[in-house]
Coordinates of N, CA, C and O in Angstrom, one line a residue:
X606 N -72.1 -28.9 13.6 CA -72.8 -27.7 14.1 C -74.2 -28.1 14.6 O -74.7 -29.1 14.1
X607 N -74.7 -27.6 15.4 CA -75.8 -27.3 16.6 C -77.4 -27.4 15.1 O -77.2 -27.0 14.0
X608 N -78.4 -27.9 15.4 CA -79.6 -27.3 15.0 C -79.6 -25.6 14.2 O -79.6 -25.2 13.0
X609 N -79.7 -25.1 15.4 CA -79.9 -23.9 15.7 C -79.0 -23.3 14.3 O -79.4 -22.9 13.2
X610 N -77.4 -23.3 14.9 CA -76.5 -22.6 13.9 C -76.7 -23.2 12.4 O -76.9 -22.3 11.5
X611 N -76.8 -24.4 12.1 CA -77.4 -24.7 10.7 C -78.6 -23.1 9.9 O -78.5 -22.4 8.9
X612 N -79.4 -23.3 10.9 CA -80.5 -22.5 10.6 C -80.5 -21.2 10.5 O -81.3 -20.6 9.9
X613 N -79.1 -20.6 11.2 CA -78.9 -19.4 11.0 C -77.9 -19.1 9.9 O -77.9 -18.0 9.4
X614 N -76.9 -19.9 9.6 CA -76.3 -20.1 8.6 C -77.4 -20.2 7.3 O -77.4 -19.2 6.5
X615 N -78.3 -21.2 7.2 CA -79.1 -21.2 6.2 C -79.8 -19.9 5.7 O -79.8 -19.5 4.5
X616 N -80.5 -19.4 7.1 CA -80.8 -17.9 7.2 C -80.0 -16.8 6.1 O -80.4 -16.1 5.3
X617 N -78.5 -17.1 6.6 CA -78.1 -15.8 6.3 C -77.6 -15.9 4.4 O -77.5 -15.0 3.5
X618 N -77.4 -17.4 4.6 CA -76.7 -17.8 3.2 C -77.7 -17.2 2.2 O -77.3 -16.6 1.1
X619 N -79.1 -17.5 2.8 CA -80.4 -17.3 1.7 C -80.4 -15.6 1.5 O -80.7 -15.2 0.4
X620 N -80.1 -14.8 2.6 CA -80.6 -13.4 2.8 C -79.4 -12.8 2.3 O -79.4 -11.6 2.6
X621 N -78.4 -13.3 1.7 CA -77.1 -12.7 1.0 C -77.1 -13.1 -0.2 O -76.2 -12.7 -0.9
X622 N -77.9 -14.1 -0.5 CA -78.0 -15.0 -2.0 C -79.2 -13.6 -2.9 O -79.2 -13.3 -4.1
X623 N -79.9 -13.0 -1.6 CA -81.3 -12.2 -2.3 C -80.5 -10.8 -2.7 O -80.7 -10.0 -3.6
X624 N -79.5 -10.8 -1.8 CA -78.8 -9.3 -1.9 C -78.0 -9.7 -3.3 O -77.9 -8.8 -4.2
X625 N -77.8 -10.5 -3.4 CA -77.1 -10.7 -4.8 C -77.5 -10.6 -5.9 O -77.0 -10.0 -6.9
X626 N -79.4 -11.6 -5.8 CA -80.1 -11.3 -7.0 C -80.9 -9.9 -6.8 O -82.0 -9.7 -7.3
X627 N -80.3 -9.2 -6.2 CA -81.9 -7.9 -6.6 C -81.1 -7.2 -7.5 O -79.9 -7.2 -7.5
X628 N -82.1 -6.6 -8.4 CA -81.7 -5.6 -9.2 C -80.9 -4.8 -8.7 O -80.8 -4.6 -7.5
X629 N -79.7 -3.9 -9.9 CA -79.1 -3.9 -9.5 C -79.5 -1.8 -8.9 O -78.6 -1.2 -8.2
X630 N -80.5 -1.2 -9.1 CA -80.9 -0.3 -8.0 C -81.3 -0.4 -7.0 O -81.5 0.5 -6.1
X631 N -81.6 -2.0 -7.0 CA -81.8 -2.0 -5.6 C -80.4 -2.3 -4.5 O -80.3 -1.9 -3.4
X632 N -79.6 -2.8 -5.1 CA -78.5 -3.2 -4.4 C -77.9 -1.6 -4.6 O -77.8 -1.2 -3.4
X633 N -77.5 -0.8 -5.3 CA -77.0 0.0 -5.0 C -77.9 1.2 -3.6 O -77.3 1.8 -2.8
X634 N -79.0 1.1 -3.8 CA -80.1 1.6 -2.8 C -79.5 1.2 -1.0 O -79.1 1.9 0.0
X635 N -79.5 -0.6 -1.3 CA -78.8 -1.3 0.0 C -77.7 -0.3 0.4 O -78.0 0.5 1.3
X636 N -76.8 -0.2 0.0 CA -75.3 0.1 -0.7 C -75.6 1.8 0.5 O -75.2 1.9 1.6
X637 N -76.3 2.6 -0.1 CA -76.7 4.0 0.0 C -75.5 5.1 -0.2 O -75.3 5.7 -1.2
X638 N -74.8 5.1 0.7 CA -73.9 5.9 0.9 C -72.6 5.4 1.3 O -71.5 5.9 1.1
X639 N -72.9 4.2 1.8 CA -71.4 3.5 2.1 C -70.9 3.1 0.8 O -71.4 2.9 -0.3
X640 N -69.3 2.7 1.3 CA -68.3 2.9 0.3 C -67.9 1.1 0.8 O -67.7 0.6 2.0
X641 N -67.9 0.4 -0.4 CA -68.0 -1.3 0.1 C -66.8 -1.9 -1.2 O -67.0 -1.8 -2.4
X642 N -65.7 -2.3 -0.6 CA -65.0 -3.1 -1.4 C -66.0 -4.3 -2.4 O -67.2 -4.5 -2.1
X643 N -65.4 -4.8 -3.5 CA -66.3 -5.5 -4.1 C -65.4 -6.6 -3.4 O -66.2 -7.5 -3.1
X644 N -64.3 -6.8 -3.2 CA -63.5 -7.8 -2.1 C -64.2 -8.2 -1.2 O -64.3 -9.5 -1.1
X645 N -64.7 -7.7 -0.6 CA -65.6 -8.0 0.9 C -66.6 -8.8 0.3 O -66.9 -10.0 0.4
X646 N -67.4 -7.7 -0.4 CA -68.5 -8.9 -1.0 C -68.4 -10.3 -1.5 O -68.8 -11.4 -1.0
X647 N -67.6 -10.2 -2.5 CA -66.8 -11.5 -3.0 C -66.9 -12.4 -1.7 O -67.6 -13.4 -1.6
X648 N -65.7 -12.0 -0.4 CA -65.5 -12.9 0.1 C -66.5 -13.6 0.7 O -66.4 -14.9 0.8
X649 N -67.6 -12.8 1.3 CA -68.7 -13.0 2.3 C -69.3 -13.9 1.2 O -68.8 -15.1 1.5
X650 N -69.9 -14.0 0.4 CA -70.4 -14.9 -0.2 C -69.8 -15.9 -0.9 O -70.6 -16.6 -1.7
X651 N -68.1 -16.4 -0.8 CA -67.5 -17.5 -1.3 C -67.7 -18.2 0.3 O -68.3 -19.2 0.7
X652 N -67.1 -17.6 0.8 CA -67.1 -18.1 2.3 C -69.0 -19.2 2.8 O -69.2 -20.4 3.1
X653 N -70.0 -18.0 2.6 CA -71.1 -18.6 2.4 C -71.5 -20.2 1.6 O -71.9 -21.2 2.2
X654 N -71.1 -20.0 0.0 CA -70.7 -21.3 -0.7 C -70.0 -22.2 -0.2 O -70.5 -23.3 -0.2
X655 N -69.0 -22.1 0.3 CA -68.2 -22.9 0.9 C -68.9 -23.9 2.2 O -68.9 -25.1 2.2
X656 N -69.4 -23.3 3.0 CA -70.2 -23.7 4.4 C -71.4 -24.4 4.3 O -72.0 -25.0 5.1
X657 N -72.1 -24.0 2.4 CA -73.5 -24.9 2.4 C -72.9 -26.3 1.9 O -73.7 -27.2 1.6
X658 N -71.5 -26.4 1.8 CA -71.2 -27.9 1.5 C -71.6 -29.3 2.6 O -72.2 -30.4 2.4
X659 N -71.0 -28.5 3.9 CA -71.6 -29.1 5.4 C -72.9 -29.1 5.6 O -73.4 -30.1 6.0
X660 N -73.9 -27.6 5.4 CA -75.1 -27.7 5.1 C -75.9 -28.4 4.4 O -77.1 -28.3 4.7
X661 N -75.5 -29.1 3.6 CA -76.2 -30.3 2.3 C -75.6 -31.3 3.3 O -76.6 -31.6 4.0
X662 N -74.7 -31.8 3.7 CA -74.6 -32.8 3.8 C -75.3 -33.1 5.4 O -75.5 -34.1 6.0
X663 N -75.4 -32.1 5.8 CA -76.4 -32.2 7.0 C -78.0 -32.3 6.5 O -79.0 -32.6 7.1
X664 N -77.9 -32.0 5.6 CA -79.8 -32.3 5.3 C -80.2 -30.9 5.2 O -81.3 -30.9 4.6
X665 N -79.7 -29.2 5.5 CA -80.2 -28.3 5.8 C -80.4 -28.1 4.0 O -81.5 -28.3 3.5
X666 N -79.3 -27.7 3.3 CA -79.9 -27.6 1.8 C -79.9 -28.7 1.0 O -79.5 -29.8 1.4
X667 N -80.6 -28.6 -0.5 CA -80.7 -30.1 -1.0 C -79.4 -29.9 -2.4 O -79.1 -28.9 -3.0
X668 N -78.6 -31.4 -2.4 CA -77.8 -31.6 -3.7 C -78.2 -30.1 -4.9 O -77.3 -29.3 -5.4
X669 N -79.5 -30.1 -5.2 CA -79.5 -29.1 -5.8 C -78.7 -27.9 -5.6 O -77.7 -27.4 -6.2
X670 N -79.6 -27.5 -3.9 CA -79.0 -26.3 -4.0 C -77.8 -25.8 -4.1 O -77.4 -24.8 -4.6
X671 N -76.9 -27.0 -3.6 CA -75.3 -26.6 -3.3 C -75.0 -26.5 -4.7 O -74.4 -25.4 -4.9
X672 N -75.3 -27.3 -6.0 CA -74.8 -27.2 -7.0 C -74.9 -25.6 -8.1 O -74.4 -25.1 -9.1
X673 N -75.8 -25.4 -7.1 CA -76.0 -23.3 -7.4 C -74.9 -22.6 -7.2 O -74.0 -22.2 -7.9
X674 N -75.1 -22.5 -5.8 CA -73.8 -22.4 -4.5 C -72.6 -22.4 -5.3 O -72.1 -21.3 -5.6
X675 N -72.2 -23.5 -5.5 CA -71.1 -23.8 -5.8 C -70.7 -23.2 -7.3 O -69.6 -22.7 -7.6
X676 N -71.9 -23.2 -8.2 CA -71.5 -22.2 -9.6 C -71.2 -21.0 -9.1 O -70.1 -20.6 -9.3
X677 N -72.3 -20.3 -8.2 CA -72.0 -18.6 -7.8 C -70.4 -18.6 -7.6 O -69.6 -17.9 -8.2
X678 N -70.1 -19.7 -6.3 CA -68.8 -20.0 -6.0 C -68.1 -20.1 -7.0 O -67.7 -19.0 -7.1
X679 N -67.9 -20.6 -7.6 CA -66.8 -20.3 -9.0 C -67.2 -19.4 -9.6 O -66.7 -18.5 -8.9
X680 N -67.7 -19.1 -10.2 CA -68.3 -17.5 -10.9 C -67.7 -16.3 -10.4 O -67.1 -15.5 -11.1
X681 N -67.7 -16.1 -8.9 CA -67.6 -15.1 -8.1 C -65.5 -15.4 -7.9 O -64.9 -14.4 -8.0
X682 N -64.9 -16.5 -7.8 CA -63.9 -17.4 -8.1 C -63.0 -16.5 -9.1 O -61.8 -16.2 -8.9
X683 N -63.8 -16.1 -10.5 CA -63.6 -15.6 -11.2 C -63.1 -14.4 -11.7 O -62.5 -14.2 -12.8
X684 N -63.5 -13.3 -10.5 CA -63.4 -12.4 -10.9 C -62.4 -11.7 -10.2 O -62.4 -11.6 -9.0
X685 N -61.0 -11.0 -11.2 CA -59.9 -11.1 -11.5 C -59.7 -9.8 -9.8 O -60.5 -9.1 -9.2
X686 N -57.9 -10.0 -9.6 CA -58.0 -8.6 -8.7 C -58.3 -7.3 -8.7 O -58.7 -6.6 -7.7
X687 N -58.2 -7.0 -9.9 CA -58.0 -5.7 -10.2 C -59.7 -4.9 -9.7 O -60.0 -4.0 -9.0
X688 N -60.3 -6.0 -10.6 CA -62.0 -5.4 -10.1 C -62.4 -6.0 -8.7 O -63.5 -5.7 -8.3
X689 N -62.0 -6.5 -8.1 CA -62.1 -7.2 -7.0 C -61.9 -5.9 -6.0 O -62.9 -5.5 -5.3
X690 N -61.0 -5.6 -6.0 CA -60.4 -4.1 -5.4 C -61.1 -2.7 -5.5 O -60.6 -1.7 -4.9
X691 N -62.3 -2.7 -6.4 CA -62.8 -1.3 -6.6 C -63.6 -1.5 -6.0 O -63.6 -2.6 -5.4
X692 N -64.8 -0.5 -5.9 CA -65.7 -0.1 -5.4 C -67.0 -0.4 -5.7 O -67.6 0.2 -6.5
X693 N -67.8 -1.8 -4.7 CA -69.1 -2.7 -5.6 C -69.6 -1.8 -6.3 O -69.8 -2.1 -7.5
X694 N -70.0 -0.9 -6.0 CA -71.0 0.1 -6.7 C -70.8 0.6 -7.8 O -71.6 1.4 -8.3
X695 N -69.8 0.4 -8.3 CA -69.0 0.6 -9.8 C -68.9 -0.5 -10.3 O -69.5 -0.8 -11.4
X696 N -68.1 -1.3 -9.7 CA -68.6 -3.1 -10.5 C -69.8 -3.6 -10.5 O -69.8 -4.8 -10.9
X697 N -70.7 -3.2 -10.3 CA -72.5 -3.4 -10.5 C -72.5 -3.0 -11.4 O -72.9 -3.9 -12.2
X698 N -72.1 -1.8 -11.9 CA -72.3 -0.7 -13.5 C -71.5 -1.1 -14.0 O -71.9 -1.0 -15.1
X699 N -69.9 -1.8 -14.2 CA -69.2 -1.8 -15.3 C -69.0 -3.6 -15.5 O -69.1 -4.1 -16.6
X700 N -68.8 -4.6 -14.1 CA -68.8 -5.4 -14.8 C -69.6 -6.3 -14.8 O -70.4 -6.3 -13.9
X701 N -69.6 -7.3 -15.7 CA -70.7 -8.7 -15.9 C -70.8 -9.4 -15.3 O -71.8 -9.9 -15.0
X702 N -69.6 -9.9 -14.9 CA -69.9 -10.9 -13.8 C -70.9 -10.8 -12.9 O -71.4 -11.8 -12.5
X703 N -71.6 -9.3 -12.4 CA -72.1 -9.3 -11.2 C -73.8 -9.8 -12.1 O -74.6 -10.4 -11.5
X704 N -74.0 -9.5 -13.5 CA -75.6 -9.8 -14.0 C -75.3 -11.6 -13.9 O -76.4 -12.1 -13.5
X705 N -74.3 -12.4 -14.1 CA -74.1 -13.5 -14.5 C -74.5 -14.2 -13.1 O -75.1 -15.2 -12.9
X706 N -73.8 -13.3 -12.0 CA -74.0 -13.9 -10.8 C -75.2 -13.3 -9.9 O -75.4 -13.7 -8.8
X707 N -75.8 -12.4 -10.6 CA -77.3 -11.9 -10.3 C -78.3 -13.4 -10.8 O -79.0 -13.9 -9.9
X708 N -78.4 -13.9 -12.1 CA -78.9 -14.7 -12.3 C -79.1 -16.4 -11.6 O -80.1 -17.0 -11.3
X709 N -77.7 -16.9 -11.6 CA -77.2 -17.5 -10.6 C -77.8 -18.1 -9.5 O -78.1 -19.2 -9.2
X710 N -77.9 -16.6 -8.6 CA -78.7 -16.2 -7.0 C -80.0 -16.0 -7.2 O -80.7 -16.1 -6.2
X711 N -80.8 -15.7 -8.5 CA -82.2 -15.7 -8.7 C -82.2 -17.3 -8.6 O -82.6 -17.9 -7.6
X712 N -81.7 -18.0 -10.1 CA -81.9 -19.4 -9.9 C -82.0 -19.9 -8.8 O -82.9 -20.6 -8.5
X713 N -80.9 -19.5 -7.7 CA -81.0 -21.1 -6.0 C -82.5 -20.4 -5.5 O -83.5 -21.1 -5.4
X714 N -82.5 -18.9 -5.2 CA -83.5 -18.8 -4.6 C -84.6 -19.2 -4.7 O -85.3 -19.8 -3.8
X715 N -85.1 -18.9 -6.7 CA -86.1 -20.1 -7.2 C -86.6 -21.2 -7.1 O -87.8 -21.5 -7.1
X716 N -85.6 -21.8 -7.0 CA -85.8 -23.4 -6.6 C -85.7 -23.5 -5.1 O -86.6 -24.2 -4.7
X717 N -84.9 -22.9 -4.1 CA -85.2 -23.3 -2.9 C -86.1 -22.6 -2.3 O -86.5 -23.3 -1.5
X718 N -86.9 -21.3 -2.1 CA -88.1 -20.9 -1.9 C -89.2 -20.1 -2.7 O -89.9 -19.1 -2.5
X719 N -89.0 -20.9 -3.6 CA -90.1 -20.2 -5.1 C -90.2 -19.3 -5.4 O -90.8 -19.1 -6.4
X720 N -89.6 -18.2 -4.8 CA -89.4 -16.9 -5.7 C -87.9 -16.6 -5.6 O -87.2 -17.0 -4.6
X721 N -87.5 -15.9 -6.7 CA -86.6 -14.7 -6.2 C -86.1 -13.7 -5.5 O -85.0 -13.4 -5.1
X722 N -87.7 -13.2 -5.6 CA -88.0 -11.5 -4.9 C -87.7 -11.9 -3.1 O -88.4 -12.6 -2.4
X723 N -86.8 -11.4 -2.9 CA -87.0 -11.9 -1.2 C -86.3 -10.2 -0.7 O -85.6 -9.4 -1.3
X724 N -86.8 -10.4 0.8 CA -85.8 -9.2 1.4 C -84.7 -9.0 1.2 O -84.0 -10.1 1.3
X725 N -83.8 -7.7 1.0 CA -82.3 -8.2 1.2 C -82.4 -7.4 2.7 O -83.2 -6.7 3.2
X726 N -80.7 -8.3 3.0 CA -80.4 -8.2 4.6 C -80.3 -6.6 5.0 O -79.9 -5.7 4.3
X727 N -80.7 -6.5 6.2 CA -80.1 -4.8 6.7 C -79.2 -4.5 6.4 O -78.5 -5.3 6.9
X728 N -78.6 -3.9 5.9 CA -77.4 -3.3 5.8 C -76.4 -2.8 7.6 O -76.8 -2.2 8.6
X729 N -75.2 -3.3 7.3 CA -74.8 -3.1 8.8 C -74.2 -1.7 9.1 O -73.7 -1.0 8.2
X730 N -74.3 -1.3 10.4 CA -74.4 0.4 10.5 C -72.7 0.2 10.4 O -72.0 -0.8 10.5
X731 N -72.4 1.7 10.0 CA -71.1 2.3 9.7 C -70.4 1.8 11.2 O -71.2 1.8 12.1
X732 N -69.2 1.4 11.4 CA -68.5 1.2 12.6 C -67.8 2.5 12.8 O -66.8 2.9 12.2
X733 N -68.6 3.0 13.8 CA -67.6 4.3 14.5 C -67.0 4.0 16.0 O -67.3 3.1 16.6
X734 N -66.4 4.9 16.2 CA -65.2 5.1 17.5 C -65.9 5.5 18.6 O -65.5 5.4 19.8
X735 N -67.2 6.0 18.3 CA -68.4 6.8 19.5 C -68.9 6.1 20.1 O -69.6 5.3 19.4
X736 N -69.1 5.8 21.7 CA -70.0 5.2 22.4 C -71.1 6.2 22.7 O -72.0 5.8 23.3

């Protein structure tokens, strides 16, 4: 991959890593009204883990970081179908995995830009049929 796409990959990886660690009113806040498989989530950030493997090995993150990455990545690995299938905004409130993998995404952030606290990403508008 290109300069550029590293960078936006790195971008997005970090800005879905923060959506992970914010509290969890604030993710439900993100969240607002829309109705979000915890599937989707899941996958968007294994997918993420998966791609900073190439990323480390290009220089863009450090051995460290991947070895975060790669826990969230198994962590997130973990969690079974059944909760996989409901609705994030209920698995934020009932199950643990999401504090375990809140912690996790504090840790890489920590160490790769010294805080935790970072923006989470816009949230993307509802897909309607309307031009």
């Amino acid at each position: 991959m290109n300069a550029l796409g590293d960078a936006h990959l790195r971008s997005w990886t970090l800005r879905f890593m923060a959506l992970l660690a914010a509290d969890t009113e604030d993710q439900l806040a993100w969240l607002g009204e829309r109705e979000l498989e915890t599937e989707s989530v899941v996958e968007e950030a294994e997918l993420l883990c998966r791609v900073s493997e190439g990323l480390t090995e290009r220089g863009v993150f450090e051995p460290g970081n991947l070895r975060d990455l790669q826990a969230i990545g198994r962590r997130l690995g973990e969690i079974d179908a059944a909760c996989r299938a409901e609705d994030w905004a209920n698995a934020l409130a009932t199950d643990p995995a999401w504090d375990e993998i809140r912690a996790l995404a504090r840790r890489l952030l920590l160490t790769t830009l010294g805080d935790w606290r970072q923006p989470v990403p816009r949230p993307a508008r509802p897909h309607t049929n309307d031009r």
